Amino acid sequence: MNYRHAFHAGNHADVLKHVALLAVCDALVAKPSPCFALDTHAGRGLYRLGSASAQRTGEADDGIGRLLVERPRTPAITRYLAAVEACRAIHGHDAYPGSPWLLAYALRDSDRIACCELQPVEAAALRANFAGDGRVVVHERDGYAAIRALLPPKHGAIRYGRGLVLVDPPYEAQLDEFDAALAALKEALARWPQATCALWYPIKQRRVLQPFLRKAARLPAKSALVAELLVRPDDSPLRMNGSGLLLLNAPWQLDSTLQPALRGLQGALGETGASTRLEWLRSPA
Ligand code: SAM
């Protein structure tokens, strides 16, 4: 199966990823010790939904556009929409926050954020977007290799006990990218066992992902949770019908936060036959 997919800022998959990302960050900052976040495939951090390319696909209209109209009343979605509106208050009405922007928004002065981006033009835009923020370091490099270079995280005398590794690859290697991402998560956990790790993945047909999920359940984490949103039935192998997040070492009660959020996203963004799934592949001990 062709698993290549094009990244569209603000579509249903991006919205799911970003709602969950904020929920993880909020759980991390609930404790006073500083956190570290590594975003291995960061993108440019801030997008313009009014640009010609974004307008051409219209994907964001069916994602963040609809969510802003429907506004499901669940805490994680309300929190996410407040972040989007805060981003627009600073950067203009068509701005859309990428994962680095959301990390910088949710984390504190004492926390640190490392963002990797391989494409020079995207990396330059990312650097420019965070030029004034001393917490954010941009690395123009391969995000998988950065796991070996940057973990376990330290900054001067600070050793970070808690934090997040977000792996959000473009799946250009198609199904092989799942194995590359799982190997990267295994490496991240070996170097930083307490880290919460989040891997985003596109869903065309769910059954194709069974081997990936079986391997994910065997990763050396304390727990493994999957949160998925299918905006239509997964009967067509030609489209991205939904997406999911694999969450390793998920913060306590993240499932209780995500369950109503998934239902809210399904109600706002789903077509006939939409569905969600929240399941522990491995329950916390
Ligand atoms: N995480 C971003 C967000 O949520 O806003 C979106 C990232 S986009 C899906 C994937 C990005 O990864 C692209 O900007 C692409 O240039 C970059 N990329 C592709 N291969 C990479 C690699 N091996 N290491 C780092 N970045 C890579």
mmCIF file of C-alpha atoms and ligand atoms in Angstrom:
data_model
loop_
_atom_site.group_PDB
_atom_site.id
_atom_site.type_symbol
_atom_site.label_atom_id
_atom_site.label_comp_id
_atom_site.label_asym_id
_atom_site.label_seq_id
_atom_site.Cartn_x
_atom_site.Cartn_y
_atom_site.Cartn_z
ATOM 1 C CA MET A 1 0.000 0.000 0.000
ATOM 2 C CA ASN A 2 1.186 3.514 -0.770
ATOM 3 C CA TYR A 3 1.542 5.166 2.605
ATOM 4 C CA ARG A 4 2.886 8.498 1.399
ATOM 5 C CA HIS A 5 0.762 11.411 2.547
ATOM 6 C CA ALA A 6 1.024 15.165 2.187
ATOM 7 C CA PHE A 7 1.209 17.293 5.310
ATOM 8 C CA HIS A 8 -1.583 19.895 5.467
ATOM 9 C CA ALA A 9 -1.393 22.285 8.399
ATOM 10 C CA GLY A 10 -4.676 22.489 10.266
ATOM 11 C CA ASN A 11 -6.347 19.371 8.840
ATOM 12 C CA HIS A 12 -8.141 16.772 11.019
ATOM 13 C CA ALA A 13 -4.916 14.860 11.633
ATOM 14 C CA ASP A 14 -2.999 17.954 12.676
ATOM 15 C CA VAL A 15 -5.794 18.970 15.032
ATOM 16 C CA LEU A 16 -5.861 15.553 16.756
ATOM 17 C CA LYS A 17 -2.074 15.630 17.194
ATOM 18 C CA HIS A 18 -2.086 19.150 18.599
ATOM 19 C CA VAL A 19 -4.987 18.615 21.020
ATOM 20 C CA ALA A 20 -3.141 15.607 22.451
ATOM 21 C CA LEU A 21 0.202 17.444 22.468
ATOM 22 C CA LEU A 22 -1.203 20.247 24.602
ATOM 23 C CA ALA A 23 -2.830 17.746 26.967
ATOM 24 C CA VAL A 24 0.544 16.019 27.452
ATOM 25 C CA CYS A 25 2.309 19.358 28.034
ATOM 26 C CA ASP A 26 -0.287 20.437 30.580
ATOM 27 C CA ALA A 27 0.191 17.200 32.492
ATOM 28 C CA LEU A 28 3.972 17.664 32.446
ATOM 29 C CA VAL A 29 3.872 21.204 33.815
ATOM 30 C CA ALA A 30 1.510 20.188 36.612
ATOM 31 C CA LYS A 31 4.661 19.182 38.541
ATOM 32 C CA PRO A 32 7.244 21.819 39.470
ATOM 33 C CA SER A 33 10.461 20.209 38.134
ATOM 34 C CA PRO A 34 11.639 21.456 34.720
ATOM 35 C CA CYS A 35 10.830 19.524 31.551
ATOM 36 C CA PHE A 36 12.557 19.013 28.232
ATOM 37 C CA ALA A 37 10.773 18.530 24.907
ATOM 38 C CA LEU A 38 12.330 17.171 21.722
ATOM 39 C CA ASP A 39 10.341 17.712 18.517
ATOM 40 C CA THR A 40 12.137 15.486 15.989
ATOM 41 C CA HIS A 41 10.211 16.627 12.871
ATOM 42 C CA ALA A 42 9.281 20.158 13.787
ATOM 43 C CA GLY A 43 8.267 21.883 10.549
ATOM 44 C CA ARG A 44 8.321 25.689 10.566
ATOM 45 C CA GLY A 45 6.380 26.158 13.797
ATOM 46 C CA LEU A 46 3.853 28.612 12.425
ATOM 47 C CA TYR A 47 1.718 28.380 9.286
ATOM 48 C CA ARG A 48 -0.424 30.753 7.208
ATOM 49 C CA LEU A 49 -3.773 29.219 6.312
ATOM 50 C CA GLY A 50 -4.467 32.136 3.953
ATOM 51 C CA SER A 51 -1.481 31.230 1.747
ATOM 52 C CA ALA A 52 -2.216 30.101 -1.809
ATOM 53 C CA SER A 53 -1.061 26.518 -1.120
ATOM 54 C CA ALA A 54 -3.201 26.159 2.021
ATOM 55 C CA GLN A 55 -6.237 27.631 0.247
ATOM 56 C CA ARG A 56 -5.819 25.296 -2.721
ATOM 57 C CA THR A 57 -6.325 22.095 -0.711
ATOM 58 C CA GLY A 58 -8.948 23.479 1.675
ATOM 59 C CA GLU A 59 -7.947 20.762 4.186
ATOM 60 C CA ALA A 60 -7.736 23.215 7.067
ATOM 61 C CA ASP A 61 -11.336 24.316 6.408
ATOM 62 C CA ASP A 62 -12.442 20.765 7.277
ATOM 63 C CA GLY A 63 -10.128 20.672 10.282
ATOM 64 C CA ILE A 64 -9.386 23.710 12.411
ATOM 65 C CA GLY A 65 -11.932 25.761 10.414
ATOM 66 C CA ARG A 66 -14.793 23.461 11.408
ATOM 67 C CA LEU A 67 -13.564 23.019 14.945
ATOM 68 C CA LEU A 68 -13.587 26.787 15.498
ATOM 69 C CA VAL A 69 -17.211 26.889 14.365
ATOM 70 C CA GLU A 70 -18.473 23.764 16.168
ATOM 71 C CA ARG A 71 -16.439 24.371 19.357
ATOM 72 C CA PRO A 72 -17.173 21.053 21.152
ATOM 73 C CA ARG A 73 -17.249 21.794 24.856
ATOM 74 C CA THR A 74 -14.607 19.493 26.225
ATOM 75 C CA PRO A 75 -11.677 20.816 28.266
ATOM 76 C CA ALA A 76 -8.845 19.598 25.997
ATOM 77 C CA ILE A 77 -10.463 21.082 22.880
ATOM 78 C CA THR A 78 -11.329 24.345 24.633
ATOM 79 C CA ARG A 79 -7.707 24.557 25.752
ATOM 80 C CA TYR A 80 -6.489 23.917 22.187
ATOM 81 C CA LEU A 81 -8.813 26.503 20.633
ATOM 82 C CA ALA A 82 -7.612 29.053 23.196
ATOM 83 C CA ALA A 83 -4.040 28.340 22.038
ATOM 84 C CA VAL A 84 -4.991 28.826 18.374
ATOM 85 C CA GLU A 85 -6.722 32.089 19.250
ATOM 86 C CA ALA A 86 -3.713 33.257 21.284
ATOM 87 C CA CYS A 87 -1.511 32.493 18.279
ATOM 88 C CA ARG A 88 -3.836 34.499 16.010
ATOM 89 C CA ALA A 89 -3.904 37.422 18.442
ATOM 90 C CA ILE A 90 -0.116 37.654 18.074
ATOM 91 C CA HIS A 91 0.452 36.608 14.466
ATOM 92 C CA GLY A 92 -2.747 37.493 12.613
ATOM 93 C CA HIS A 93 -6.111 35.979 11.736
ATOM 94 C CA ASP A 94 -4.862 33.249 9.384
ATOM 95 C CA ALA A 95 -2.004 32.049 11.606
ATOM 96 C CA TYR A 96 -1.962 28.397 12.628
ATOM 97 C CA PRO A 97 0.369 27.076 15.349
ATOM 98 C CA GLY A 98 2.594 24.091 14.619
ATOM 99 C CA SER A 99 3.972 21.785 17.271
ATOM 100 C CA PRO A 100 6.983 24.008 18.205
ATOM 101 C CA TRP A 101 4.683 26.968 18.765
ATOM 102 C CA LEU A 102 2.366 24.896 20.958
ATOM 103 C CA LEU A 103 5.303 23.543 22.976
ATOM 104 C CA ALA A 104 6.580 27.081 23.541
ATOM 105 C CA TYR A 105 3.048 28.197 24.481
ATOM 106 C CA ALA A 106 2.412 25.413 26.991
ATOM 107 C CA LEU A 107 5.810 24.969 28.600
ATOM 108 C CA ARG A 108 7.388 27.313 31.174
ATOM 109 C CA ASP A 109 10.420 29.588 31.424
ATOM 110 C CA SER A 110 12.303 26.822 33.222
ATOM 111 C CA ASP A 111 11.631 24.266 30.466
ATOM 112 C CA ARG A 112 13.697 23.710 27.302
ATOM 113 C CA ILE A 113 12.611 22.780 23.766
ATOM 114 C CA ALA A 114 14.773 21.289 21.005
ATOM 115 C CA CYS A 115 13.311 21.311 17.494
ATOM 116 C CA CYS A 116 14.808 19.396 14.557
ATOM 117 C CA GLU A 117 13.962 20.147 10.945
ATOM 118 C CA LEU A 118 15.824 18.693 7.981
ATOM 119 C CA GLN A 119 14.645 20.999 5.168
ATOM 120 C CA PRO A 120 16.796 24.155 5.110
ATOM 121 C CA VAL A 121 13.950 26.504 4.131
ATOM 122 C CA GLU A 122 11.663 25.147 6.856
ATOM 123 C CA ALA A 123 14.503 25.203 9.404
ATOM 124 C CA ALA A 124 15.277 28.854 8.564
ATOM 125 C CA ALA A 125 11.607 29.789 9.013
ATOM 126 C CA LEU A 126 11.536 27.872 12.306
ATOM 127 C CA ARG A 127 14.645 29.674 13.525
ATOM 128 C CA ALA A 128 13.159 33.049 12.576
ATOM 129 C CA ASN A 129 9.868 32.250 14.309
ATOM 130 C CA PHE A 130 11.618 31.536 17.638
ATOM 131 C CA ALA A 131 14.502 34.016 17.398
ATOM 132 C CA GLY A 132 13.403 35.797 20.573
ATOM 133 C CA ASP A 133 12.734 32.706 22.662
ATOM 134 C CA GLY A 134 15.814 31.508 24.550
ATOM 135 C CA ARG A 135 14.086 28.265 25.556
ATOM 136 C CA VAL A 136 13.886 27.006 21.976
ATOM 137 C CA VAL A 137 16.946 25.617 20.149
ATOM 138 C CA VAL A 138 16.561 24.805 16.449
ATOM 139 C CA HIS A 139 18.680 22.044 14.909
ATOM 140 C CA GLU A 140 18.798 21.743 11.134
ATOM 141 C CA ARG A 141 19.376 18.010 11.135
ATOM 142 C CA ASP A 142 17.841 14.566 10.932
ATOM 143 C CA GLY A 143 15.464 14.196 13.853
ATOM 144 C CA TYR A 144 16.056 10.471 14.243
ATOM 145 C CA ALA A 145 19.818 10.951 14.568
ATOM 146 C CA ALA A 146 19.177 13.803 17.016
ATOM 147 C CA ILE A 147 17.707 11.309 19.486
ATOM 148 C CA ARG A 148 21.177 9.839 19.899
ATOM 149 C CA ALA A 149 22.822 13.264 20.095
ATOM 150 C CA LEU A 150 20.388 15.096 22.393
ATOM 151 C CA LEU A 151 19.114 12.425 24.801
ATOM 152 C CA PRO A 152 19.236 12.088 27.731
ATOM 153 C CA PRO A 153 18.619 15.841 27.915
ATOM 154 C CA LYS A 154 20.837 18.081 29.964
ATOM 155 C CA HIS A 155 21.406 21.816 30.118
ATOM 156 C CA GLY A 156 24.398 22.955 32.172
ATOM 157 C CA ALA A 157 23.935 21.346 35.563
ATOM 158 C CA ILE A 158 20.279 20.496 34.926
ATOM 159 C CA ARG A 159 19.386 16.871 34.199
ATOM 160 C CA TYR A 160 15.796 16.649 33.046
ATOM 161 C CA GLY A 161 13.800 13.858 34.625
ATOM 162 C CA ARG A 162 10.559 14.522 32.819
ATOM 163 C CA GLY A 163 9.610 15.527 29.335
ATOM 164 C CA LEU A 164 8.418 14.641 25.901
ATOM 165 C CA VAL A 165 9.728 13.279 22.615
ATOM 166 C CA LEU A 166 7.376 14.055 19.723
ATOM 167 C CA VAL A 167 8.013 12.069 16.526
ATOM 168 C CA ASP A 168 5.950 13.392 13.634
ATOM 169 C CA PRO A 169 7.552 12.110 10.427
ATOM 170 C CA PRO A 170 6.262 12.747 6.899
ATOM 171 C CA TYR A 171 6.042 9.003 6.050
ATOM 172 C CA GLU A 172 8.020 9.614 2.865
ATOM 173 C CA ALA A 173 9.527 6.161 3.386
ATOM 174 C CA GLN A 174 5.927 4.902 3.424
ATOM 175 C CA LEU A 175 5.416 1.714 5.486
ATOM 176 C CA ASP A 176 9.154 1.552 6.232
ATOM 177 C CA GLU A 177 8.773 4.799 8.160
ATOM 178 C CA PHE A 178 6.836 2.925 10.867
ATOM 179 C CA ASP A 179 9.863 0.719 11.537
ATOM 180 C CA ALA A 180 12.207 3.718 11.508
ATOM 181 C CA ALA A 181 9.950 5.537 13.959
ATOM 182 C CA LEU A 182 9.672 2.516 16.285
ATOM 183 C CA ALA A 183 13.457 2.111 16.257
ATOM 184 C CA ALA A 184 13.757 5.802 17.141
ATOM 185 C CA LEU A 185 11.330 5.411 20.051
ATOM 186 C CA LYS A 186 13.240 2.387 21.320
ATOM 187 C CA GLU A 187 16.455 4.432 21.230
ATOM 188 C CA ALA A 188 14.752 7.375 22.976
ATOM 189 C CA LEU A 189 13.461 5.120 25.773
ATOM 190 C CA ALA A 190 16.853 3.448 26.215
ATOM 191 C CA ARG A 191 18.447 6.869 26.698
ATOM 192 C CA TRP A 192 15.626 8.533 28.638
ATOM 193 C CA PRO A 193 13.349 5.840 30.137
ATOM 194 C CA GLN A 194 10.971 8.251 31.909
ATOM 195 C CA ALA A 195 10.166 10.264 28.782
ATOM 196 C CA THR A 196 6.666 10.455 27.428
ATOM 197 C CA CYS A 197 6.976 9.620 23.724
ATOM 198 C CA ALA A 198 4.339 10.501 21.139
ATOM 199 C CA LEU A 199 4.397 9.124 17.597
ATOM 200 C CA TRP A 200 1.865 10.449 15.100
ATOM 201 C CA TYR A 201 0.759 8.136 12.260
ATOM 202 C CA PRO A 202 -1.615 8.440 9.318
ATOM 203 C CA ILE A 203 -4.403 5.881 8.859
ATOM 204 C CA LYS A 204 -5.569 4.785 5.442
ATOM 205 C CA GLN A 205 -6.743 1.274 6.397
ATOM 206 C CA ARG A 206 -6.424 0.250 10.034
ATOM 207 C CA ARG A 207 -5.766 -3.426 9.382
ATOM 208 C CA VAL A 208 -2.473 -2.572 7.650
ATOM 209 C CA LEU A 209 -1.279 -1.090 10.932
ATOM 210 C CA GLN A 210 -1.704 -4.256 13.034
ATOM 211 C CA PRO A 211 1.975 -5.349 12.777
ATOM 212 C CA PHE A 212 3.055 -1.819 13.741
ATOM 213 C CA LEU A 213 0.781 -1.788 16.792
ATOM 214 C CA ARG A 214 1.974 -5.243 17.881
ATOM 215 C CA LYS A 215 5.575 -4.035 17.739
ATOM 216 C CA ALA A 216 4.633 -0.801 19.531
ATOM 217 C CA ALA A 217 3.148 -2.802 22.416
ATOM 218 C CA ARG A 218 6.521 -4.511 22.919
ATOM 219 C CA LEU A 219 8.528 -1.290 23.291
ATOM 220 C CA PRO A 220 10.218 -0.998 26.700
ATOM 221 C CA ALA A 221 7.851 1.627 28.122
ATOM 222 C CA LYS A 222 5.737 1.429 31.282
ATOM 223 C CA SER A 223 2.593 1.909 29.204
ATOM 224 C CA ALA A 224 1.418 2.285 25.618
ATOM 225 C CA LEU A 225 -1.791 4.074 24.656
ATOM 226 C CA VAL A 226 -3.253 4.699 21.198
ATOM 227 C CA ALA A 227 -5.667 7.523 20.402
ATOM 228 C CA GLU A 228 -7.173 7.477 16.923
ATOM 229 C CA LEU A 229 -9.677 9.556 14.987
ATOM 230 C CA LEU A 230 -11.103 8.232 11.721
ATOM 231 C CA VAL A 231 -13.094 10.996 10.050
ATOM 232 C CA ARG A 232 -14.640 8.462 7.634
ATOM 233 C CA PRO A 233 -14.658 4.676 7.279
ATOM 234 C CA ASP A 234 -11.235 3.272 6.433
ATOM 235 C CA ASP A 235 -12.511 1.460 3.349
ATOM 236 C CA SER A 236 -10.415 3.406 0.856
ATOM 237 C CA PRO A 237 -6.657 2.796 0.704
ATOM 238 C CA LEU A 238 -6.255 5.963 -1.364
ATOM 239 C CA ARG A 239 -6.985 8.625 1.238
ATOM 240 C CA MET A 240 -5.835 9.506 4.704
ATOM 241 C CA ASN A 241 -9.057 8.521 6.460
ATOM 242 C CA GLY A 242 -7.772 9.286 9.905
ATOM 243 C CA SER A 243 -4.729 9.375 12.101
ATOM 244 C CA GLY A 244 -3.482 8.237 15.442
ATOM 245 C CA LEU A 245 -1.028 8.898 18.199
ATOM 246 C CA LEU A 246 0.962 6.244 19.973
ATOM 247 C CA LEU A 247 1.688 7.534 23.476
ATOM 248 C CA LEU A 248 4.343 5.763 25.523
ATOM 249 C CA ASN A 249 4.627 6.492 29.250
ATOM 250 C CA ALA A 250 1.539 8.671 28.945
ATOM 251 C CA PRO A 251 0.988 11.015 31.889
ATOM 252 C CA TRP A 252 -1.438 9.853 34.566
ATOM 253 C CA GLN A 253 -5.110 10.192 33.522
ATOM 254 C CA LEU A 254 -4.279 11.303 29.973
ATOM 255 C CA ASP A 255 -6.813 8.729 28.766
ATOM 256 C CA SER A 256 -9.559 10.443 30.805
ATOM 257 C CA THR A 257 -8.621 13.762 29.179
ATOM 258 C CA LEU A 258 -8.477 12.367 25.656
ATOM 259 C CA GLN A 259 -11.677 10.279 25.686
ATOM 260 C CA PRO A 260 -14.118 13.225 25.611
ATOM 261 C CA ALA A 261 -11.793 15.142 23.291
ATOM 262 C CA LEU A 262 -11.875 12.305 20.752
ATOM 263 C CA ARG A 263 -15.668 12.236 20.911
ATOM 264 C CA GLY A 264 -15.768 16.004 20.443
ATOM 265 C CA LEU A 265 -13.438 15.823 17.438
ATOM 266 C CA GLN A 266 -15.504 13.026 15.906
ATOM 267 C CA GLY A 267 -18.706 15.049 16.313
ATOM 268 C CA ALA A 268 -17.193 18.209 14.850
ATOM 269 C CA LEU A 269 -14.978 16.815 12.073
ATOM 270 C CA GLY A 270 -16.360 13.365 11.270
ATOM 271 C CA GLU A 271 -18.367 12.337 8.233
ATOM 272 C CA THR A 272 -20.856 9.447 8.229
ATOM 273 C CA GLY A 273 -19.084 6.371 9.565
ATOM 274 C CA ALA A 274 -16.482 8.317 11.560
ATOM 275 C CA SER A 275 -15.069 6.596 14.643
ATOM 276 C CA THR A 276 -12.548 6.922 17.433
ATOM 277 C CA ARG A 277 -10.436 4.507 19.408
ATOM 278 C CA LEU A 278 -8.655 4.960 22.706
ATOM 279 C CA GLU A 279 -6.964 1.799 23.843
ATOM 280 C CA TRP A 280 -4.138 0.731 26.086
ATOM 281 C CA LEU A 281 -1.829 -1.567 24.135
ATOM 282 C CA ARG A 282 -0.119 -1.939 27.496
ATOM 283 C CA SER A 283 -1.784 -0.644 30.656
ATOM 284 C CA PRO A 284 0.199 1.263 33.252
ATOM 285 C CA ALA A 285 1.250 -1.033 36.116
HETATM 286 N N1 SAM B 1 5.454 18.513 13.803
HETATM 287 C C1 SAM B 1 4.956 19.589 12.938
HETATM 288 C C2 SAM B 1 3.671 20.143 13.535
HETATM 289 O O1 SAM B 1 2.924 19.396 14.193
HETATM 290 O O2 SAM B 1 3.423 21.323 13.339
HETATM 291 C C3 SAM B 1 4.722 19.133 11.517
HETATM 292 C C4 SAM B 1 5.872 18.451 10.881
HETATM 293 S S1 SAM B 1 5.643 17.893 9.241
HETATM 294 C C5 SAM B 1 4.486 16.600 9.397
HETATM 295 C C6 SAM B 1 7.098 16.949 9.019
HETATM 296 C C7 SAM B 1 8.386 17.784 8.889
HETATM 297 O O3 SAM B 1 9.500 16.925 9.006
HETATM 298 C C8 SAM B 1 8.545 18.497 7.559
HETATM 299 O O4 SAM B 1 8.721 19.872 7.788
HETATM 300 C C9 SAM B 1 9.803 17.888 6.941
HETATM 301 O O5 SAM B 1 10.588 18.820 6.232
HETATM 302 C C10 SAM B 1 10.524 17.399 8.157
HETATM 303 N N2 SAM B 1 11.431 16.262 7.978
HETATM 304 C C11 SAM B 1 11.356 15.267 7.067
HETATM 305 N N3 SAM B 1 12.299 14.328 7.326
HETATM 306 C C12 SAM B 1 12.971 14.750 8.435
HETATM 307 C C13 SAM B 1 14.018 14.201 9.225
HETATM 308 N N4 SAM B 1 14.578 13.024 8.906
HETATM 309 N N5 SAM B 1 14.427 14.886 10.302
HETATM 310 C C14 SAM B 1 13.881 16.072 10.635
HETATM 311 N N6 SAM B 1 12.870 16.647 9.927
HETATM 312 C C15 SAM B 1 12.426 15.985 8.853
#
